[in-house]
JSON list of C-alpha atoms in Angstrom, two decimals:
[
{"chain": "A", "resi": 29, "resn": "MET", "atom": "CA", "xyz": [16.61, -4.13, 22.69]},
{"chain": "A", "resi": 30, "resn": "PRO", "atom": "CA", "xyz": [14.35, -3.22, 19.75]},
{"chain": "A", "resi": 31, "resn": "GLN", "atom": "CA", "xyz": [12.68, 0.17, 19.76]},
{"chain": "A", "resi": 32, "resn": "ALA", "atom": "CA", "xyz": [9.00, 0.43, 20.56]},
{"chain": "A", "resi": 33, "resn": "SER", "atom": "CA", "xyz": [8.00, 1.32, 17.04]},
{"chain": "A", "resi": 34, "resn": "SER", "atom": "CA", "xyz": [5.56, -1.48, 16.40]},
{"chain": "A", "resi": 35, "resn": "LEU", "atom": "CA", "xyz": [1.89, -0.73, 16.46]},
{"chain": "A", "resi": 36, "resn": "PHE", "atom": "CA", "xyz": [1.33, -3.93, 18.43]},
{"chain": "A", "resi": 37, "resn": "THR", "atom": "CA", "xyz": [3.63, -2.78, 21.26]},
{"chain": "A", "resi": 38, "resn": "ARG", "atom": "CA", "xyz": [1.89, 0.59, 21.43]},
{"chain": "A", "resi": 39, "resn": "LEU", "atom": "CA", "xyz": [-1.51, -1.11, 21.56]},
{"chain": "A", "resi": 40, "resn": "GLU", "atom": "CA", "xyz": [-0.35, -3.50, 24.28]},
{"chain": "A", "resi": 41, "resn": "PHE", "atom": "CA", "xyz": [0.94, -0.56, 26.30]},
{"chain": "A", "resi": 42, "resn": "ARG", "atom": "CA", "xyz": [-2.37, 1.28, 25.95]},
{"chain": "A", "resi": 43, "resn": "LEU", "atom": "CA", "xyz": [-4.24, -1.80, 27.14]},
{"chain": "A", "resi": 44, "resn": "ALA", "atom": "CA", "xyz": [-1.89, -2.25, 30.10]},
{"chain": "A", "resi": 45, "resn": "GLU", "atom": "CA", "xyz": [-2.29, 1.42, 30.99]},
{"chain": "A", "resi": 46, "resn": "GLN", "atom": "CA", "xyz": [-6.07, 1.16, 30.84]},
{"chain": "A", "resi": 47, "resn": "LEU", "atom": "CA", "xyz": [-6.06, -1.96, 33.01]},
{"chain": "A", "resi": 48, "resn": "PHE", "atom": "CA", "xyz": [-3.71, -0.28, 35.48]},
{"chain": "A", "resi": 49, "resn": "HIS", "atom": "CA", "xyz": [-5.60, 3.01, 35.78]},
{"chain": "A", "resi": 50, "resn": "SER", "atom": "CA", "xyz": [-9.26, 2.19, 35.46]},
{"chain": "A", "resi": 51, "resn": "ARG", "atom": "CA", "xyz": [-11.43, 0.14, 37.73]},
{"chain": "A", "resi": 52, "resn": "TRP", "atom": "CA", "xyz": [-14.42, 0.08, 35.40]},
{"chain": "A", "resi": 53, "resn": "LEU", "atom": "CA", "xyz": [-12.77, -1.87, 32.58]},
{"chain": "A", "resi": 54, "resn": "LEU", "atom": "CA", "xyz": [-12.20, -5.07, 34.55]},
{"chain": "A", "resi": 55, "resn": "PRO", "atom": "CA", "xyz": [-12.47, -5.77, 38.26]},
{"chain": "A", "resi": 56, "resn": "ARG", "atom": "CA", "xyz": [-9.19, -5.74, 40.18]},
{"chain": "A", "resi": 57, "resn": "SER", "atom": "CA", "xyz": [-8.44, -9.39, 40.53]},
{"chain": "A", "resi": 58, "resn": "PRO", "atom": "CA", "xyz": [-5.16, -11.28, 40.79]},
{"chain": "A", "resi": 59, "resn": "ARG", "atom": "CA", "xyz": [-5.71, -12.47, 37.23]},
{"chain": "A", "resi": 60, "resn": "THR", "atom": "CA", "xyz": [-6.16, -8.91, 35.92]},
{"chain": "A", "resi": 61, "resn": "GLN", "atom": "CA", "xyz": [-3.10, -7.75, 37.84]},
{"chain": "A", "resi": 62, "resn": "ARG", "atom": "CA", "xyz": [-0.98, -10.59, 36.39]},
{"chain": "A", "resi": 63, "resn": "LEU", "atom": "CA", "xyz": [-2.19, -9.72, 32.89]},
{"chain": "A", "resi": 64, "resn": "THR", "atom": "CA", "xyz": [-1.37, -6.05, 33.43]},
{"chain": "A", "resi": 65, "resn": "MET", "atom": "CA", "xyz": [2.13, -6.86, 34.69]},
{"chain": "A", "resi": 66, "resn": "ARG", "atom": "CA", "xyz": [2.73, -9.25, 31.78]},
{"chain": "A", "resi": 67, "resn": "LEU", "atom": "CA", "xyz": [1.72, -6.56, 29.29]},
{"chain": "A", "resi": 68, "resn": "PHE", "atom": "CA", "xyz": [3.93, -3.94, 30.93]},
{"chain": "A", "resi": 69, "resn": "LYS", "atom": "CA", "xyz": [6.83, -6.40, 30.98]},
{"chain": "A", "resi": 70, "resn": "ARG", "atom": "CA", "xyz": [6.44, -7.24, 27.27]},
{"chain": "A", "resi": 71, "resn": "CYS", "atom": "CA", "xyz": [6.32, -3.57, 26.35]},
{"chain": "A", "resi": 72, "resn": "ALA", "atom": "CA", "xyz": [9.29, -2.72, 28.57]},
{"chain": "A", "resi": 73, "resn": "GLU", "atom": "CA", "xyz": [11.31, -5.54, 27.03]},
{"chain": "A", "resi": 74, "resn": "ALA", "atom": "CA", "xyz": [10.38, -4.18, 23.58]},
{"chain": "A", "resi": 75, "resn": "GLY", "atom": "CA", "xyz": [11.93, -0.84, 24.57]},
{"chain": "A", "resi": 76, "resn": "HIS", "atom": "CA", "xyz": [8.78, 1.24, 25.14]},
{"chain": "A", "resi": 77, "resn": "PRO", "atom": "CA", "xyz": [10.02, 4.11, 27.40]},
{"chain": "A", "resi": 78, "resn": "ASP", "atom": "CA", "xyz": [6.70, 4.70, 29.19]},
{"chain": "A", "resi": 79, "resn": "ALA", "atom": "CA", "xyz": [6.37, 0.98, 29.91]},
{"chain": "A", "resi": 80, "resn": "GLN", "atom": "CA", "xyz": [9.97, 0.86, 31.13]},
{"chain": "A", "resi": 81, "resn": "SER", "atom": "CA", "xyz": [9.21, 3.76, 33.44]},
{"chain": "A", "resi": 82, "resn": "ILE", "atom": "CA", "xyz": [6.05, 2.30, 34.94]},
{"chain": "A", "resi": 83, "resn": "TYR", "atom": "CA", "xyz": [7.16, -1.33, 35.06]},
{"chain": "A", "resi": 84, "resn": "GLY", "atom": "CA", "xyz": [10.63, -0.40, 36.34]},
{"chain": "A", "resi": 85, "resn": "HIS", "atom": "CA", "xyz": [9.14, 1.77, 39.08]},
{"chain": "A", "resi": 86, "resn": "MET", "atom": "CA", "xyz": [6.79, -1.02, 40.16]},
{"chain": "A", "resi": 87, "resn": "LEU", "atom": "CA", "xyz": [9.56, -3.62, 40.18]},
{"chain": "A", "resi": 88, "resn": "PHE", "atom": "CA", "xyz": [11.98, -1.40, 42.05]},
{"chain": "A", "resi": 89, "resn": "HIS", "atom": "CA", "xyz": [9.53, -0.31, 44.75]},
{"chain": "A", "resi": 90, "resn": "ARG", "atom": "CA", "xyz": [7.29, -3.36, 45.12]},
{"chain": "A", "resi": 91, "resn": "SER", "atom": "CA", "xyz": [9.49, -6.37, 44.48]},
{"chain": "A", "resi": 92, "resn": "LEU", "atom": "CA", "xyz": [10.95, -8.41, 47.27]},
{"chain": "A", "resi": 93, "resn": "SER", "atom": "CA", "xyz": [13.88, -10.00, 45.47]},
{"chain": "A", "resi": 94, "resn": "PRO", "atom": "CA", "xyz": [17.09, -8.03, 44.85]},
{"chain": "A", "resi": 95, "resn": "GLN", "atom": "CA", "xyz": [17.12, -9.35, 41.27]},
{"chain": "A", "resi": 96, "resn": "ASP", "atom": "CA", "xyz": [13.70, -7.87, 40.51]},
{"chain": "A", "resi": 97, "resn": "LYS", "atom": "CA", "xyz": [14.65, -4.58, 42.17]},
{"chain": "A", "resi": 98, "resn": "ALA", "atom": "CA", "xyz": [17.82, -4.46, 40.06]},
{"chain": "A", "resi": 99, "resn": "ARG", "atom": "CA", "xyz": [15.83, -5.20, 36.90]},
{"chain": "A", "resi": 100, "resn": "GLY", "atom": "CA", "xyz": [13.40, -2.42, 37.85]},
{"chain": "A", "resi": 101, "resn": "ALA", "atom": "CA", "xyz": [16.28, 0.03, 38.33]},
{"chain": "A", "resi": 102, "resn": "ARG", "atom": "CA", "xyz": [17.66, -0.98, 34.92]},
{"chain": "A", "resi": 103, "resn": "TYR", "atom": "CA", "xyz": [14.30, -0.26, 33.26]},
{"chain": "A", "resi": 104, "resn": "VAL", "atom": "CA", "xyz": [14.12, 3.11, 35.03]},
{"chain": "A", "resi": 105, "resn": "LEU", "atom": "CA", "xyz": [17.65, 3.88, 33.79]},
{"chain": "A", "resi": 106, "resn": "GLU", "atom": "CA", "xyz": [16.73, 2.97, 30.20]},
{"chain": "A", "resi": 107, "resn": "ALA", "atom": "CA", "xyz": [13.59, 5.13, 30.31]},
{"chain": "A", "resi": 108, "resn": "ALA", "atom": "CA", "xyz": [15.55, 8.02, 31.84]},
{"chain": "A", "resi": 109, "resn": "GLN", "atom": "CA", "xyz": [18.17, 7.79, 29.11]},
{"chain": "A", "resi": 110, "resn": "ALA", "atom": "CA", "xyz": [15.37, 7.81, 26.53]},
{"chain": "A", "resi": 111, "resn": "GLY", "atom": "CA", "xyz": [14.19, 11.15, 27.97]},
{"chain": "A", "resi": 112, "resn": "ASP", "atom": "CA", "xyz": [11.34, 10.11, 30.29]},
{"chain": "A", "resi": 113, "resn": "VAL", "atom": "CA", "xyz": [11.21, 12.93, 32.85]},
{"chain": "A", "resi": 114, "resn": "LYS", "atom": "CA", "xyz": [9.58, 10.92, 35.65]},
{"chain": "A", "resi": 115, "resn": "SER", "atom": "CA", "xyz": [12.23, 8.23, 35.24]},
{"chain": "A", "resi": 116, "resn": "GLN", "atom": "CA", "xyz": [14.99, 10.84, 35.38]},
{"chain": "A", "resi": 117, "resn": "TYR", "atom": "CA", "xyz": [13.62, 11.95, 38.74]},
{"chain": "A", "resi": 118, "resn": "GLN", "atom": "CA", "xyz": [13.28, 8.35, 39.96]},
{"chain": "A", "resi": 119, "resn": "LEU", "atom": "CA", "xyz": [16.83, 7.56, 38.85]},
{"chain": "A", "resi": 120, "resn": "ALA", "atom": "CA", "xyz": [18.09, 10.60, 40.74]},
{"chain": "A", "resi": 121, "resn": "GLN", "atom": "CA", "xyz": [16.39, 9.27, 43.87]},
{"chain": "A", "resi": 122, "resn": "ILE", "atom": "CA", "xyz": [17.89, 5.82, 43.31]},
{"chain": "A", "resi": 123, "resn": "HIS", "atom": "CA", "xyz": [21.36, 7.38, 43.09]},
{"chain": "A", "resi": 124, "resn": "GLU", "atom": "CA", "xyz": [20.72, 9.66, 46.07]},
{"chain": "A", "resi": 125, "resn": "HIS", "atom": "CA", "xyz": [19.64, 6.87, 48.39]},
{"chain": "A", "resi": 126, "resn": "GLY", "atom": "CA", "xyz": [21.48, 3.95, 46.79]},
{"chain": "A", "resi": 127, "resn": "CYS", "atom": "CA", "xyz": [20.49, 0.33, 46.31]},
{"chain": "A", "resi": 128, "resn": "VAL", "atom": "CA", "xyz": [22.25, -2.96, 45.66]},
{"chain": "A", "resi": 129, "resn": "GLN", "atom": "CA", "xyz": [22.84, -2.37, 41.95]},
{"chain": "A", "resi": 130, "resn": "TYR", "atom": "CA", "xyz": [23.39, 1.39, 42.20]},
{"chain": "A", "resi": 131, "resn": "PRO", "atom": "CA", "xyz": [25.40, 2.45, 45.25]},
{"chain": "A", "resi": 132, "resn": "ARG", "atom": "CA", "xyz": [24.83, 5.96, 46.56]},
{"chain": "A", "resi": 133, "resn": "ARG", "atom": "CA", "xyz": [26.35, 8.48, 44.11]},
{"chain": "A", "resi": 134, "resn": "GLU", "atom": "CA", "xyz": [25.41, 12.04, 44.93]},
{"chain": "A", "resi": 135, "resn": "ASP", "atom": "CA", "xyz": [27.10, 13.41, 41.78]},
{"chain": "A", "resi": 136, "resn": "TYR", "atom": "CA", "xyz": [24.91, 11.17, 39.59]},
{"chain": "A", "resi": 137, "resn": "ALA", "atom": "CA", "xyz": [21.85, 12.18, 41.64]},
{"chain": "A", "resi": 138, "resn": "VAL", "atom": "CA", "xyz": [22.57, 15.87, 41.01]},
{"chain": "A", "resi": 139, "resn": "THR", "atom": "CA", "xyz": [23.00, 15.22, 37.28]},
{"chain": "A", "resi": 140, "resn": "TRP", "atom": "CA", "xyz": [19.68, 13.37, 36.97]},
{"chain": "A", "resi": 141, "resn": "TYR", "atom": "CA", "xyz": [17.80, 15.86, 39.19]},
{"chain": "A", "resi": 142, "resn": "ALA", "atom": "CA", "xyz": [19.11, 18.66, 36.94]},
{"chain": "A", "resi": 143, "resn": "ARG", "atom": "CA", "xyz": [18.02, 16.84, 33.76]},
{"chain": "A", "resi": 144, "resn": "ALA", "atom": "CA", "xyz": [14.56, 16.22, 35.17]},
{"chain": "A", "resi": 145, "resn": "ALA", "atom": "CA", "xyz": [14.24, 19.79, 36.48]},
{"chain": "A", "resi": 146, "resn": "GLN", "atom": "CA", "xyz": [15.31, 21.30, 33.17]},
{"chain": "A", "resi": 147, "resn": "ALA", "atom": "CA", "xyz": [12.71, 19.14, 31.46]},
{"chain": "A", "resi": 148, "resn": "GLY", "atom": "CA", "xyz": [10.04, 20.54, 33.77]},
{"chain": "A", "resi": 149, "resn": "HIS", "atom": "CA", "xyz": [9.87, 18.21, 36.78]},
{"chain": "A", "resi": 150, "resn": "TYR", "atom": "CA", "xyz": [8.75, 20.29, 39.76]},
{"chain": "A", "resi": 151, "resn": "LEU", "atom": "CA", "xyz": [10.01, 17.98, 42.51]},
{"chain": "A", "resi": 152, "resn": "ALA", "atom": "CA", "xyz": [13.46, 17.68, 40.91]},
{"chain": "A", "resi": 153, "resn": "ALA", "atom": "CA", "xyz": [13.83, 21.46, 40.82]},
{"chain": "A", "resi": 154, "resn": "GLU", "atom": "CA", "xyz": [12.63, 21.67, 44.43]},
{"chain": "A", "resi": 155, "resn": "ARG", "atom": "CA", "xyz": [15.16, 19.04, 45.50]},
{"chain": "A", "resi": 156, "resn": "LEU", "atom": "CA", "xyz": [18.04, 20.90, 43.85]},
{"chain": "A", "resi": 157, "resn": "ALA", "atom": "CA", "xyz": [16.93, 24.21, 45.38]},
{"chain": "A", "resi": 158, "resn": "ARG", "atom": "CA", "xyz": [16.91, 22.61, 48.85]},
{"chain": "A", "resi": 159, "resn": "ALA", "atom": "CA", "xyz": [20.26, 20.90, 48.24]},
{"chain": "A", "resi": 160, "resn": "TYR", "atom": "CA", "xyz": [21.93, 24.18, 47.26]},
{"chain": "A", "resi": 161, "resn": "ARG", "atom": "CA", "xyz": [20.21, 26.07, 50.07]},
{"chain": "A", "resi": 162, "resn": "ILE", "atom": "CA", "xyz": [21.53, 23.80, 52.84]},
{"chain": "A", "resi": 163, "resn": "GLY", "atom": "CA", "xyz": [24.50, 22.09, 51.19]},
{"chain": "A", "resi": 164, "resn": "GLU", "atom": "CA", "xyz": [23.23, 18.55, 50.54]},
{"chain": "A", "resi": 165, "resn": "LEU", "atom": "CA", "xyz": [24.13, 16.02, 47.83]},
{"chain": "A", "resi": 166, "resn": "GLY", "atom": "CA", "xyz": [27.79, 17.01, 48.03]},
{"chain": "A", "resi": 167, "resn": "LEU", "atom": "CA", "xyz": [26.97, 20.55, 46.90]},
{"chain": "A", "resi": 168, "resn": "ALA", "atom": "CA", "xyz": [28.33, 23.67, 48.55]},
{"chain": "A", "resi": 169, "resn": "VAL", "atom": "CA", "xyz": [25.80, 26.17, 49.85]},
{"chain": "A", "resi": 170, "resn": "ASP", "atom": "CA", "xyz": [25.05, 28.47, 46.93]},
{"chain": "A", "resi": 171, "resn": "HIS", "atom": "CA", "xyz": [22.12, 30.84, 47.30]},
{"chain": "A", "resi": 172, "resn": "GLU", "atom": "CA", "xyz": [22.24, 31.91, 43.64]},
{"chain": "A", "resi": 173, "resn": "GLN", "atom": "CA", "xyz": [21.86, 28.30, 42.48]},
{"chain": "A", "resi": 174, "resn": "ALA", "atom": "CA", "xyz": [19.18, 27.70, 45.11]},
{"chain": "A", "resi": 175, "resn": "ASP", "atom": "CA", "xyz": [17.23, 30.70, 43.83]},
{"chain": "A", "resi": 176, "resn": "TYR", "atom": "CA", "xyz": [17.70, 29.57, 40.23]},
{"chain": "A", "resi": 177, "resn": "TRP", "atom": "CA", "xyz": [16.28, 26.10, 40.90]},
{"chain": "A", "resi": 178, "resn": "GLN", "atom": "CA", "xyz": [13.51, 27.53, 43.08]},
{"chain": "A", "resi": 179, "resn": "ARG", "atom": "CA", "xyz": [12.46, 29.80, 40.19]},
{"chain": "A", "resi": 180, "resn": "MET", "atom": "CA", "xyz": [12.53, 26.76, 37.89]},
{"chain": "A", "resi": 181, "resn": "ALA", "atom": "CA", "xyz": [10.26, 24.91, 40.32]},
{"chain": "A", "resi": 182, "resn": "GLU", "atom": "CA", "xyz": [7.86, 27.82, 40.56]},
{"chain": "A", "resi": 183, "resn": "GLN", "atom": "CA", "xyz": [7.55, 27.96, 36.78]},
{"chain": "A", "resi": 184, "resn": "GLN", "atom": "CA", "xyz": [6.39, 24.32, 36.67]},
{"chain": "A", "resi": 185, "resn": "PRO", "atom": "CA", "xyz": [2.89, 23.14, 37.47]},
{"chain": "A", "resi": 186, "resn": "ALA", "atom": "CA", "xyz": [2.86, 21.00, 40.59]},
{"chain": "A", "resi": 187, "resn": "VAL", "atom": "CA", "xyz": [1.27, 18.02, 38.78]},
{"chain": "A", "resi": 188, "resn": "GLU", "atom": "CA", "xyz": [4.31, 15.80, 39.28]},
{"chain": "A", "resi": 189, "resn": "MET", "atom": "CA", "xyz": [3.73, 15.69, 43.02]},
{"chain": "A", "resi": 190, "resn": "ALA", "atom": "CA", "xyz": [1.05, 13.05, 42.61]},
{"chain": "A", "resi": 191, "resn": "ALA", "atom": "CA", "xyz": [2.81, 11.28, 39.76]},
{"chain": "A", "resi": 192, "resn": "ALA", "atom": "CA", "xyz": [6.30, 11.02, 41.21]}
]
């Protein structure tokens, strides 16, 4: 997949983002929603990590077909591997709960939660703190680790709560 280095891809992503987030630009109609999804899809296919994150999340959580959900998970994985923190958290959740394409793998979930938490994702740090505190995700109870991840969470602004 080509990298999202082209100016055109970045402009398309900005337009899709504006259509997605603002009601004043165009009314929310089925036509506008289709255009927005087409733009996100084109940008995701071009390798734009933010588009992969948003489009993948929408496909995974809102699609009805297993194929679309699997494609959404793949986009989330690609964005997570490219360093997108929100996608790292989403991928950890996918691995924690499992789906058709990605069966439940608690060890992978811990890895992706740790990556997201170290990059500043509040909810990921909170999840690891809770997992170590009560022994979830295949982890042994470890109060030192729980305290470490809790401190990491407390150092982060809680802005991800609405975004995750």
